[in-house]
């Protein structure tokens, strides 16, 4: 695979890497340079940037990912077996649609070849192109957004970093099965938007709830295909972003934990980090977010939907009107709940037969309480 629209990484970054020792992460990655494009036949993870921020009318500076690469490649890797490539950058096209198209075909090609793209933007509307990359894969898509708002916008709005989700929901082909927001802050979202998320049976977790018990987010990532991170969801005291000041948000430890959850999920096939403000301080945290995603990838266990249920412990919980069936992995102690689909008309949905859940949701069922995520998934099936 070669893509003519990709710009090689800068000589400045290559010079830094050449001065590092072989134990640094920069010594264990293959790069797209002026001389050659990396052979991707044995690559597991491909990192690249998208230098387009036209999705935010307030952005005044070009996207510069040099500091991120310098920080990332100066870190030491864990005991990883993953093969990683840096493909360089997609430059801003003549129109933003050109950028969307290039990103879509690159992400689609990588996923088809079982390579996980880590996309560094650029504005978060680029998530729409990553979602559209799944069109040719003939599957429904579960999107998880780590963000302080839903980015719905108005139906009449053109696509932007503040309205891309509406395009994902409304545009054909509609392959979105579930959307989940992690970390929304109520004062950034109208009550109408919050009600719409609930009406569509989507999931949303307030910032305070996740910070109080971050483990509630793990099953969400386990069922995700695409994860999109808005760096505005991190508080400025930890991100170093004082251009757009955020007094509240995730701290550095929490956002790295969420990135690790995304990486360790057997189902996540693409990861995007957006709305970087080009500051060196923010670059330090971004490099660590990427590090933790790769760390998580190293510990993937290929459980459901890739493994068999035969090795799981099965628990049957009778409720008043339902019989819930739970499965517990004897390898990782993680839990799933069975979703009995009414019809096989839509073959794309067959792989969602088991829904990741938590041990707490099993306890709720044992106390005769219906898990909310089970109910919402069941409602999607009915409607």
CSV table of N, CA, C and O in Angstrom, one decimal, residues 87-207:
chain,number,residue,atom,x,y,z
A,87,UNK,N,3.1,6.9,9.2
A,87,UNK,CA,2.9,7.1,7.7
A,87,UNK,C,3.0,8.6,7.3
A,87,UNK,O,2.8,8.9,6.1
A,88,UNK,N,3.3,9.5,8.2
A,88,UNK,CA,3.4,10.9,7.9
A,88,UNK,C,2.1,11.6,8.0
A,88,UNK,O,1.3,11.3,8.9
A,89,UNK,N,1.7,12.5,7.1
A,89,UNK,CA,0.6,13.4,7.3
A,89,UNK,C,-0.2,13.5,6.0
A,89,UNK,O,0.3,13.5,4.9
A,90,UNK,N,-1.6,13.6,6.2
A,90,UNK,CA,-2.4,14.0,5.1
A,90,UNK,C,-2.5,15.5,5.2
A,90,UNK,O,-3.0,16.1,6.2
A,91,UNK,N,-2.0,16.2,4.2
A,91,UNK,CA,-2.1,17.7,4.1
A,91,UNK,C,-3.5,18.1,3.8
A,91,UNK,O,-4.3,17.4,3.2
A,92,UNK,N,-3.8,19.3,4.2
A,92,UNK,CA,-5.2,19.9,3.9
A,92,UNK,C,-5.4,19.9,2.3
A,92,UNK,O,-4.5,20.4,1.6
A,93,UNK,N,-6.5,19.4,1.9
A,93,UNK,CA,-6.8,19.4,0.5
A,93,UNK,C,-7.3,20.7,0.0
A,93,UNK,O,-7.4,21.7,0.7
A,94,UNK,N,-7.5,20.8,-1.4
A,94,UNK,CA,-8.0,22.1,-1.9
A,94,UNK,C,-9.3,22.5,-1.3
A,94,UNK,O,-9.6,23.7,-1.1
A,95,UNK,N,-10.1,21.5,-1.0
A,95,UNK,CA,-11.3,21.7,-0.2
A,95,UNK,C,-11.3,20.7,1.0
A,95,UNK,O,-10.6,19.8,1.0
A,96,UNK,N,-12.2,21.0,2.0
A,96,UNK,CA,-12.2,20.1,3.1
A,96,UNK,C,-12.7,18.8,2.7
A,96,UNK,O,-12.4,17.7,3.3
A,97,UNK,N,-13.6,18.7,1.7
A,97,UNK,CA,-14.1,17.4,1.2
A,97,UNK,C,-12.9,16.6,0.6
A,97,UNK,O,-13.0,15.3,0.7
A,98,UNK,N,-11.9,17.2,0.0
A,98,UNK,CA,-10.8,16.5,-0.4
A,98,UNK,C,-10.0,15.8,0.7
A,98,UNK,O,-9.6,14.6,0.6
A,99,UNK,N,-9.9,16.5,1.8
A,99,UNK,CA,-9.3,16.0,3.0
A,99,UNK,C,-10.1,14.8,3.6
A,99,UNK,O,-9.6,13.7,3.9
A,100,UNK,N,-11.4,15.0,3.6
A,100,UNK,CA,-12.3,13.9,4.1
A,100,UNK,C,-12.2,12.7,3.2
A,100,UNK,O,-12.1,11.5,3.8
A,101,UNK,N,-12.1,12.8,1.9
A,101,UNK,CA,-12.0,11.7,1.0
A,101,UNK,C,-10.7,10.9,1.2
A,101,UNK,O,-10.6,9.7,1.3
A,102,UNK,N,-9.6,11.7,1.3
A,102,UNK,CA,-8.3,11.0,1.5
A,102,UNK,C,-8.2,10.3,2.9
A,102,UNK,O,-7.7,9.1,2.9
A,103,UNK,N,-8.8,10.9,3.9
A,103,UNK,CA,-8.8,10.2,5.2
A,103,UNK,C,-9.6,9.0,5.1
A,103,UNK,O,-9.3,7.9,5.7
A,104,UNK,N,-10.8,9.1,4.5
A,104,UNK,CA,-11.7,7.9,4.4
A,104,UNK,C,-11.0,6.7,3.7
A,104,UNK,O,-11.0,5.6,4.2
A,105,UNK,N,-10.4,6.9,2.6
A,105,UNK,CA,-9.8,5.8,1.8
A,105,UNK,C,-8.6,5.2,2.6
A,105,UNK,O,-8.3,4.0,2.5
A,106,UNK,N,-7.8,6.1,3.3
A,106,UNK,CA,-6.7,5.6,4.0
A,106,UNK,C,-7.1,4.7,5.2
A,106,UNK,O,-6.6,3.6,5.4
A,107,UNK,N,-8.1,5.2,6.0
A,107,UNK,CA,-8.5,4.5,7.1
A,107,UNK,C,-9.2,3.2,6.7
A,107,UNK,O,-8.9,2.1,7.3
A,108,UNK,N,-10.0,3.2,5.7
A,108,UNK,CA,-10.6,2.0,5.1
A,108,UNK,C,-9.6,1.0,4.7
A,108,UNK,O,-9.8,-0.2,5.0
A,109,UNK,N,-8.6,1.4,4.0
A,109,UNK,CA,-7.6,0.5,3.5
A,109,UNK,C,-6.8,-0.2,4.6
A,109,UNK,O,-6.6,-1.4,4.6
A,110,UNK,N,-6.5,0.6,5.6
A,110,UNK,CA,-5.8,0.1,6.8
A,110,UNK,C,-6.6,-0.9,7.6
A,110,UNK,O,-6.1,-2.0,7.9
A,111,UNK,N,-7.9,-0.6,7.8
A,111,UNK,CA,-8.7,-1.5,8.6
A,111,UNK,C,-8.9,-2.8,7.8
A,111,UNK,O,-8.9,-3.9,8.4
A,112,UNK,N,-9.1,-2.7,6.5
A,112,UNK,CA,-9.2,-3.9,5.7
A,112,UNK,C,-8.0,-4.8,5.8
A,112,UNK,O,-8.1,-6.1,5.7
A,113,UNK,N,-6.9,-4.2,6.0
A,113,UNK,CA,-5.6,-5.0,6.1
A,113,UNK,C,-5.3,-5.3,7.6
A,113,UNK,O,-4.1,-5.6,7.9
A,114,UNK,N,-6.3,-5.1,8.4
A,114,UNK,CA,-6.1,-5.4,9.9
A,114,UNK,C,-5.0,-4.6,10.5
A,114,UNK,O,-4.3,-5.1,11.4
A,115,UNK,N,-4.9,-3.4,10.1
A,115,UNK,CA,-4.0,-2.4,10.7
A,115,UNK,C,-4.9,-1.3,11.4
A,115,UNK,O,-5.8,-0.8,10.8
A,116,UNK,N,-4.5,-1.0,12.7
A,116,UNK,CA,-5.3,0.0,13.4
A,116,UNK,C,-4.7,1.4,13.2
A,116,UNK,O,-3.6,1.6,13.5
A,117,UNK,N,-5.5,2.3,12.6
A,117,UNK,CA,-5.0,3.6,12.4
A,117,UNK,C,-5.2,4.5,13.7
A,117,UNK,O,-6.2,4.4,14.3
A,118,UNK,N,-4.1,5.2,14.1
A,118,UNK,CA,-4.2,6.2,15.1
A,118,UNK,C,-4.1,7.5,14.4
A,118,UNK,O,-3.1,7.9,13.8
A,119,UNK,N,-5.2,8.3,14.3
A,119,UNK,CA,-5.3,9.5,13.6
A,119,UNK,C,-5.1,10.7,14.5
A,119,UNK,O,-5.8,10.8,15.5
A,120,UNK,N,-4.2,11.6,14.2
A,120,UNK,CA,-4.0,12.8,15.0
A,120,UNK,C,-4.4,14.0,14.2
A,120,UNK,O,-3.9,14.3,13.1
A,121,UNK,N,-5.4,14.8,14.6
A,121,UNK,CA,-5.9,15.9,13.9
A,121,UNK,C,-5.4,17.2,14.5
A,121,UNK,O,-4.7,17.2,15.5
A,122,UNK,N,-5.8,18.2,13.8
A,122,UNK,CA,-7.0,18.5,13.0
A,122,UNK,C,-8.3,18.5,13.9
A,122,UNK,O,-8.3,18.2,15.1
A,123,UNK,N,-9.4,19.0,13.3
A,123,UNK,CA,-10.6,19.2,14.0
A,123,UNK,C,-11.4,17.9,14.1
A,123,UNK,O,-11.2,17.0,13.3
A,124,UNK,N,-12.4,17.8,15.0
A,124,UNK,CA,-13.0,16.5,15.3
A,124,UNK,C,-14.0,16.1,14.3
A,124,UNK,O,-14.5,15.0,14.2
A,125,UNK,N,-14.4,17.0,13.3
A,125,UNK,CA,-15.3,16.6,12.2
A,125,UNK,C,-14.6,15.6,11.4
A,125,UNK,O,-15.3,14.8,10.6
A,126,UNK,N,-13.3,15.4,11.5
A,126,UNK,CA,-12.6,14.3,10.8
A,126,UNK,C,-13.1,12.9,11.2
A,126,UNK,O,-13.0,11.9,10.5
A,127,UNK,N,-13.8,12.9,12.4
A,127,UNK,CA,-14.4,11.6,12.9
A,127,UNK,C,-15.4,11.1,11.9
A,127,UNK,O,-15.6,9.9,11.7
A,128,UNK,N,-16.1,12.1,11.2
A,128,UNK,CA,-17.1,11.7,10.2
A,128,UNK,C,-16.5,10.9,9.1
A,128,UNK,O,-17.0,9.8,8.6
A,129,UNK,N,-15.3,11.3,8.6
A,129,UNK,CA,-14.6,10.5,7.6
A,129,UNK,C,-14.1,9.1,8.1
A,129,UNK,O,-14.2,8.2,7.3
A,130,UNK,N,-13.7,9.1,9.3
A,130,UNK,CA,-13.3,7.8,9.9
A,130,UNK,C,-14.5,6.9,9.9
A,130,UNK,O,-14.4,5.7,9.6
A,131,UNK,N,-15.7,7.4,10.3
A,131,UNK,CA,-16.9,6.6,10.3
A,131,UNK,C,-17.3,6.1,8.9
A,131,UNK,O,-17.6,5.0,8.7
A,132,UNK,N,-17.2,7.0,7.9
A,132,UNK,CA,-17.5,6.7,6.6
A,132,UNK,C,-16.6,5.6,6.0
A,132,UNK,O,-16.9,4.9,5.1
A,133,UNK,N,-15.4,5.5,6.6
A,133,UNK,CA,-14.4,4.5,6.1
A,133,UNK,C,-14.9,3.1,6.3
A,133,UNK,O,-14.5,2.1,5.7
A,134,UNK,N,-15.9,2.9,7.2
A,134,UNK,CA,-16.5,1.6,7.5
A,134,UNK,C,-17.6,1.2,6.5
A,134,UNK,O,-18.1,0.1,6.6
A,135,UNK,N,-17.9,2.1,5.6
A,135,UNK,CA,-19.0,1.8,4.7
A,135,UNK,C,-18.8,0.5,3.9
A,135,UNK,O,-19.7,-0.3,3.6
A,136,UNK,N,-17.6,0.3,3.4
A,136,UNK,CA,-17.3,-0.9,2.6
A,136,UNK,C,-17.1,-2.1,3.4
A,136,UNK,O,-16.9,-3.2,2.8
A,137,UNK,N,-17.1,-2.0,4.7
A,137,UNK,CA,-16.8,-3.2,5.5
A,137,UNK,C,-18.1,-4.0,5.9
A,137,UNK,O,-18.0,-5.1,6.5
A,138,UNK,N,-19.2,-3.5,5.4
A,138,UNK,CA,-20.5,-4.1,5.6
A,138,UNK,C,-20.7,-4.6,7.1
A,138,UNK,O,-21.0,-5.7,7.4
A,139,UNK,N,-20.6,-3.6,8.0
A,139,UNK,CA,-20.9,-3.8,9.4
A,139,UNK,C,-21.5,-2.6,10.0
A,139,UNK,O,-21.3,-1.5,9.5
A,140,UNK,N,-22.2,-2.8,11.1
A,140,UNK,CA,-22.7,-1.7,11.8
A,140,UNK,C,-21.5,-1.1,12.7
A,140,UNK,O,-20.6,-1.9,13.0
A,141,UNK,N,-21.6,0.1,13.0
A,141,UNK,CA,-20.5,0.8,13.7
A,141,UNK,C,-20.9,1.3,15.1
A,141,UNK,O,-22.0,2.0,15.2
A,142,UNK,N,-20.1,1.0,16.1
A,142,UNK,CA,-20.3,1.6,17.4
A,142,UNK,C,-19.3,2.7,17.6
A,142,UNK,O,-18.1,2.4,17.5
A,143,UNK,N,-19.7,3.9,17.8
A,143,UNK,CA,-18.8,5.1,17.9
A,143,UNK,C,-18.8,5.5,19.4
A,143,UNK,O,-19.9,5.7,20.0
A,144,UNK,N,-17.6,5.7,20.0
A,144,UNK,CA,-17.5,6.2,21.3
A,144,UNK,C,-16.7,7.5,21.2
A,144,UNK,O,-15.6,7.6,20.5
A,145,UNK,N,-17.3,8.6,21.7
A,145,UNK,CA,-16.6,9.9,21.7
A,145,UNK,C,-16.3,10.3,23.2
A,145,UNK,O,-17.2,10.4,24.0
A,146,UNK,N,-15.0,10.6,23.4
A,146,UNK,CA,-14.6,11.2,24.7
A,146,UNK,C,-14.7,12.7,24.5
A,146,UNK,O,-13.8,13.3,23.8
A,147,UNK,N,-15.7,13.4,25.0
A,147,UNK,CA,-16.0,14.8,24.7
A,147,UNK,C,-16.8,15.4,25.8
A,147,UNK,O,-17.6,14.7,26.5
A,148,UNK,N,-16.7,16.7,25.9
A,148,UNK,CA,-17.5,17.4,26.9
A,148,UNK,C,-18.9,17.8,26.4
A,148,UNK,O,-19.7,18.3,27.1
A,149,UNK,N,-19.1,17.6,25.1
A,149,UNK,CA,-20.4,17.9,24.5
A,149,UNK,C,-20.7,16.9,23.3
A,149,UNK,O,-19.8,16.2,22.9
A,150,UNK,N,-21.9,16.9,22.9
A,150,UNK,CA,-22.4,15.9,21.9
A,150,UNK,C,-22.0,16.2,20.5
A,150,UNK,O,-22.1,15.4,19.6
A,151,UNK,N,-21.8,17.5,20.2
A,151,UNK,CA,-21.5,18.0,18.8
A,151,UNK,C,-22.6,17.6,17.8
A,151,UNK,O,-22.3,17.1,16.7
A,152,UNK,N,-23.8,17.9,18.2
A,152,UNK,CA,-25.0,17.6,17.4
A,152,UNK,C,-25.2,18.8,16.4
A,152,UNK,O,-25.5,18.6,15.2
A,153,UNK,N,-25.1,20.0,17.0
A,153,UNK,CA,-25.4,21.2,16.1
A,153,UNK,C,-26.8,21.2,15.7
A,153,UNK,O,-27.7,20.5,16.2
A,154,UNK,N,-27.1,22.1,14.7
A,154,UNK,CA,-28.4,22.2,14.1
A,154,UNK,C,-28.5,21.3,12.8
A,154,UNK,O,-27.5,21.1,12.1
A,155,UNK,N,-29.7,20.9,12.4
A,155,UNK,CA,-29.8,20.0,11.2
A,155,UNK,C,-29.4,20.8,10.0
A,155,UNK,O,-28.9,20.2,9.0
A,156,UNK,N,-29.5,22.1,10.0
A,156,UNK,CA,-29.2,22.9,8.8
A,156,UNK,C,-27.7,23.3,8.8
A,156,UNK,O,-27.2,23.8,7.8
A,157,UNK,N,-27.0,23.0,9.9
A,157,UNK,CA,-25.5,23.3,9.9
A,157,UNK,C,-24.7,22.5,8.9
A,157,UNK,O,-25.0,21.3,8.7
A,158,UNK,N,-23.7,23.1,8.3
A,158,UNK,CA,-22.8,22.3,7.5
A,158,UNK,C,-21.9,21.5,8.5
A,158,UNK,O,-21.8,21.9,9.7
A,159,UNK,N,-21.2,20.5,8.0
A,159,UNK,CA,-20.4,19.7,8.9
A,159,UNK,C,-19.3,20.5,9.5
A,159,UNK,O,-18.6,21.3,8.8
A,160,UNK,N,-19.1,20.4,10.8
A,160,UNK,CA,-18.0,21.1,11.5
A,160,UNK,C,-17.7,20.2,12.7
A,160,UNK,O,-18.3,19.2,13.0
A,161,UNK,N,-16.7,20.7,13.5
A,161,UNK,CA,-16.3,20.0,14.7
A,161,UNK,C,-17.4,20.0,15.8
A,161,UNK,O,-17.4,19.3,16.7
A,162,UNK,N,-18.4,21.0,15.6
A,162,UNK,CA,-19.5,21.1,16.6
A,162,UNK,C,-20.8,20.5,16.1
A,162,UNK,O,-21.8,20.5,16.8
A,163,UNK,N,-20.8,19.9,14.9
A,163,UNK,CA,-22.0,19.3,14.3
A,163,UNK,C,-21.9,18.0,13.6
A,163,UNK,O,-22.8,17.5,13.0
A,164,UNK,N,-20.7,17.4,13.7
A,164,UNK,CA,-20.4,16.2,12.8
A,164,UNK,C,-21.3,15.0,13.2
A,164,UNK,O,-21.6,14.2,12.4
A,165,UNK,N,-21.7,15.0,14.5
A,165,UNK,CA,-22.5,13.8,14.9
A,165,UNK,C,-23.9,13.8,14.2
A,165,UNK,O,-24.4,12.7,13.9
A,166,UNK,N,-24.5,15.0,14.0
A,166,UNK,CA,-25.7,15.0,13.2
A,166,UNK,C,-25.6,14.4,11.8
A,166,UNK,O,-26.5,13.7,11.4
A,167,UNK,N,-24.5,14.7,11.2
A,167,UNK,CA,-24.2,14.1,9.9
A,167,UNK,C,-24.1,12.6,9.9
A,167,UNK,O,-24.6,11.9,9.1
A,168,UNK,N,-23.4,12.1,11.0
A,168,UNK,CA,-23.3,10.6,11.1
A,168,UNK,C,-24.7,10.0,11.4
A,168,UNK,O,-25.0,8.9,10.8
A,169,UNK,N,-25.5,10.6,12.1
A,169,UNK,CA,-26.8,10.1,12.4
A,169,UNK,C,-27.7,10.1,11.2
A,169,UNK,O,-28.5,9.1,11.0
A,170,UNK,N,-27.7,11.2,10.4
A,170,UNK,CA,-28.7,11.4,9.4
A,170,UNK,C,-28.2,10.9,8.0
A,170,UNK,O,-29.1,10.5,7.2
A,171,UNK,N,-27.0,10.9,7.7
A,171,UNK,CA,-26.5,10.6,6.3
A,171,UNK,C,-26.6,9.1,6.0
A,171,UNK,O,-26.4,8.3,6.9
A,172,UNK,N,-27.0,8.9,4.8
A,172,UNK,CA,-27.0,7.5,4.3
A,172,UNK,C,-25.6,7.1,3.6
A,172,UNK,O,-25.0,8.0,3.1
A,173,UNK,N,-25.2,5.9,3.7
A,173,UNK,CA,-25.8,4.8,4.4
A,173,UNK,C,-25.7,4.9,5.9
A,173,UNK,O,-24.6,5.3,6.3
A,174,UNK,N,-26.7,4.6,6.6
A,174,UNK,CA,-26.7,4.7,8.0
A,174,UNK,C,-26.2,3.4,8.7
A,174,UNK,O,-27.0,2.5,8.8
A,175,UNK,N,-25.0,3.4,9.0
A,175,UNK,CA,-24.4,2.2,9.6
A,175,UNK,C,-24.1,2.3,11.1
A,175,UNK,O,-23.4,1.5,11.7
A,176,UNK,N,-24.6,3.4,11.7
A,176,UNK,CA,-24.4,3.7,13.1
A,176,UNK,C,-25.3,2.8,13.9
A,176,UNK,O,-26.5,3.0,13.9
A,177,UNK,N,-24.8,1.9,14.7
A,177,UNK,CA,-25.6,1.1,15.6
A,177,UNK,C,-25.7,1.8,17.0
A,177,UNK,O,-26.8,1.9,17.5
A,178,UNK,N,-24.6,2.2,17.5
A,178,UNK,CA,-24.7,2.9,18.8
A,178,UNK,C,-23.6,4.0,18.9
A,178,UNK,O,-22.5,3.9,18.3
A,179,UNK,N,-24.0,5.1,19.6
A,179,UNK,CA,-23.1,6.2,19.9
A,179,UNK,C,-23.1,6.3,21.4
A,179,UNK,O,-24.1,6.1,22.1
A,180,UNK,N,-21.9,6.5,21.9
A,180,UNK,CA,-21.7,6.7,23.4
A,180,UNK,C,-20.8,7.8,23.6
A,180,UNK,O,-19.7,7.9,23.1
A,181,UNK,N,-21.2,8.7,24.5
A,181,UNK,CA,-20.4,9.9,24.9
A,181,UNK,C,-19.8,9.6,26.3
A,181,UNK,O,-20.6,9.2,27.2
A,182,UNK,N,-18.6,9.8,26.4
A,182,UNK,CA,-17.9,9.6,27.7
A,182,UNK,C,-17.4,11.0,28.2
A,182,UNK,O,-16.6,11.6,27.6
A,183,UNK,N,-18.0,11.5,29.3
A,183,UNK,CA,-17.5,12.7,29.9
A,183,UNK,C,-18.2,14.0,29.5
A,183,UNK,O,-17.6,15.1,29.7
A,184,UNK,N,-19.5,13.9,29.1
A,184,UNK,CA,-20.1,15.1,28.8
A,184,UNK,C,-20.4,16.0,30.0
A,184,UNK,O,-20.6,15.5,31.1
A,185,UNK,N,-20.4,17.3,29.8
A,185,UNK,CA,-20.7,18.2,30.9
A,185,UNK,C,-22.0,18.9,30.6
A,185,UNK,O,-22.1,19.5,29.5
A,186,UNK,N,-22.9,18.8,31.5
A,186,UNK,CA,-24.3,19.2,31.2
A,186,UNK,C,-24.4,20.7,30.7
A,186,UNK,O,-25.2,21.0,29.8
A,187,UNK,N,-23.6,21.6,31.3
A,187,UNK,CA,-23.8,23.0,30.9
A,187,UNK,C,-23.3,23.3,29.5
A,187,UNK,O,-23.5,24.4,29.0
A,188,UNK,N,-22.7,22.3,28.8
A,188,UNK,CA,-22.3,22.5,27.5
A,188,UNK,C,-23.3,21.9,26.5
A,188,UNK,O,-23.1,22.0,25.3
A,189,UNK,N,-24.4,21.4,27.0
A,189,UNK,CA,-25.3,20.7,26.1
A,189,UNK,C,-26.7,21.1,26.5
A,189,UNK,O,-27.1,21.1,27.7
A,190,UNK,N,-27.5,21.4,25.5
A,190,UNK,CA,-28.9,21.8,25.8
A,190,UNK,C,-29.7,20.6,26.2
A,190,UNK,O,-29.4,19.5,25.9
A,191,UNK,N,-30.8,20.9,26.9
A,191,UNK,CA,-31.7,19.8,27.4
A,191,UNK,C,-32.3,19.1,26.2
A,191,UNK,O,-32.5,17.8,26.2
A,192,UNK,N,-32.5,19.8,25.1
A,192,UNK,CA,-33.0,19.1,23.9
A,192,UNK,C,-32.0,18.1,23.3
A,192,UNK,O,-32.4,17.0,22.9
A,193,UNK,N,-30.8,18.4,23.4
A,193,UNK,CA,-29.7,17.5,22.9
A,193,UNK,C,-29.7,16.3,23.8
A,193,UNK,O,-29.5,15.1,23.4
A,194,UNK,N,-29.7,16.5,25.1
A,194,UNK,CA,-29.7,15.4,26.1
A,194,UNK,C,-30.9,14.5,25.9
A,194,UNK,O,-30.7,13.3,25.9
A,195,UNK,N,-32.0,15.1,25.7
A,195,UNK,CA,-33.2,14.3,25.5
A,195,UNK,C,-33.2,13.5,24.2
A,195,UNK,O,-33.6,12.3,24.1
A,196,UNK,N,-32.5,14.1,23.1
A,196,UNK,CA,-32.4,13.4,21.8
A,196,UNK,C,-31.5,12.2,22.0
A,196,UNK,O,-31.8,11.1,21.4
A,197,UNK,N,-30.4,12.3,22.7
A,197,UNK,CA,-29.5,11.2,22.9
A,197,UNK,C,-30.3,10.0,23.6
A,197,UNK,O,-30.2,8.8,23.3
A,198,UNK,N,-31.1,10.4,24.6
A,198,UNK,CA,-31.9,9.4,25.3
A,198,UNK,C,-33.0,8.8,24.4
A,198,UNK,O,-33.2,7.6,24.4
A,199,UNK,N,-33.6,9.6,23.5
A,199,UNK,CA,-34.7,9.1,22.6
A,199,UNK,C,-34.1,8.1,21.6
A,199,UNK,O,-34.8,7.2,21.2
A,200,UNK,N,-32.9,8.3,21.2
A,200,UNK,CA,-32.3,7.5,20.2
A,200,UNK,C,-31.7,6.2,20.8
A,200,UNK,O,-31.0,5.4,20.1
A,201,UNK,N,-31.8,6.1,22.1
A,201,UNK,CA,-31.3,5.0,22.9
A,201,UNK,C,-29.8,4.9,22.8
A,201,UNK,O,-29.2,3.8,22.9
A,202,UNK,N,-29.1,6.1,22.7
A,202,UNK,CA,-27.7,6.1,22.8
A,202,UNK,C,-27.3,6.2,24.3
A,202,UNK,O,-28.1,6.4,25.2
A,203,UNK,N,-26.0,6.1,24.5
A,203,UNK,CA,-25.5,6.1,25.9
A,203,UNK,C,-24.7,7.4,26.1
A,203,UNK,O,-23.9,7.9,25.2
A,204,UNK,N,-24.7,7.9,27.3
A,204,UNK,CA,-24.0,9.1,27.7
A,204,UNK,C,-23.6,9.0,29.2
A,204,UNK,O,-24.5,8.7,30.0
A,205,UNK,N,-22.4,9.3,29.5
A,205,UNK,CA,-21.9,9.3,30.9
A,205,UNK,C,-21.4,10.6,31.2
A,205,UNK,O,-20.4,11.1,30.6
A,206,UNK,N,-21.9,11.2,32.3
A,206,UNK,CA,-21.4,12.5,32.7
A,206,UNK,C,-20.0,12.5,33.3
A,206,UNK,O,-19.6,11.4,33.8
A,207,UNK,N,-19.3,13.6,33.1
A,207,UNK,CA,-17.9,13.6,33.6
A,207,UNK,C,-17.8,13.2,35.0
A,207,UNK,O,-16.9,12.4,35.4
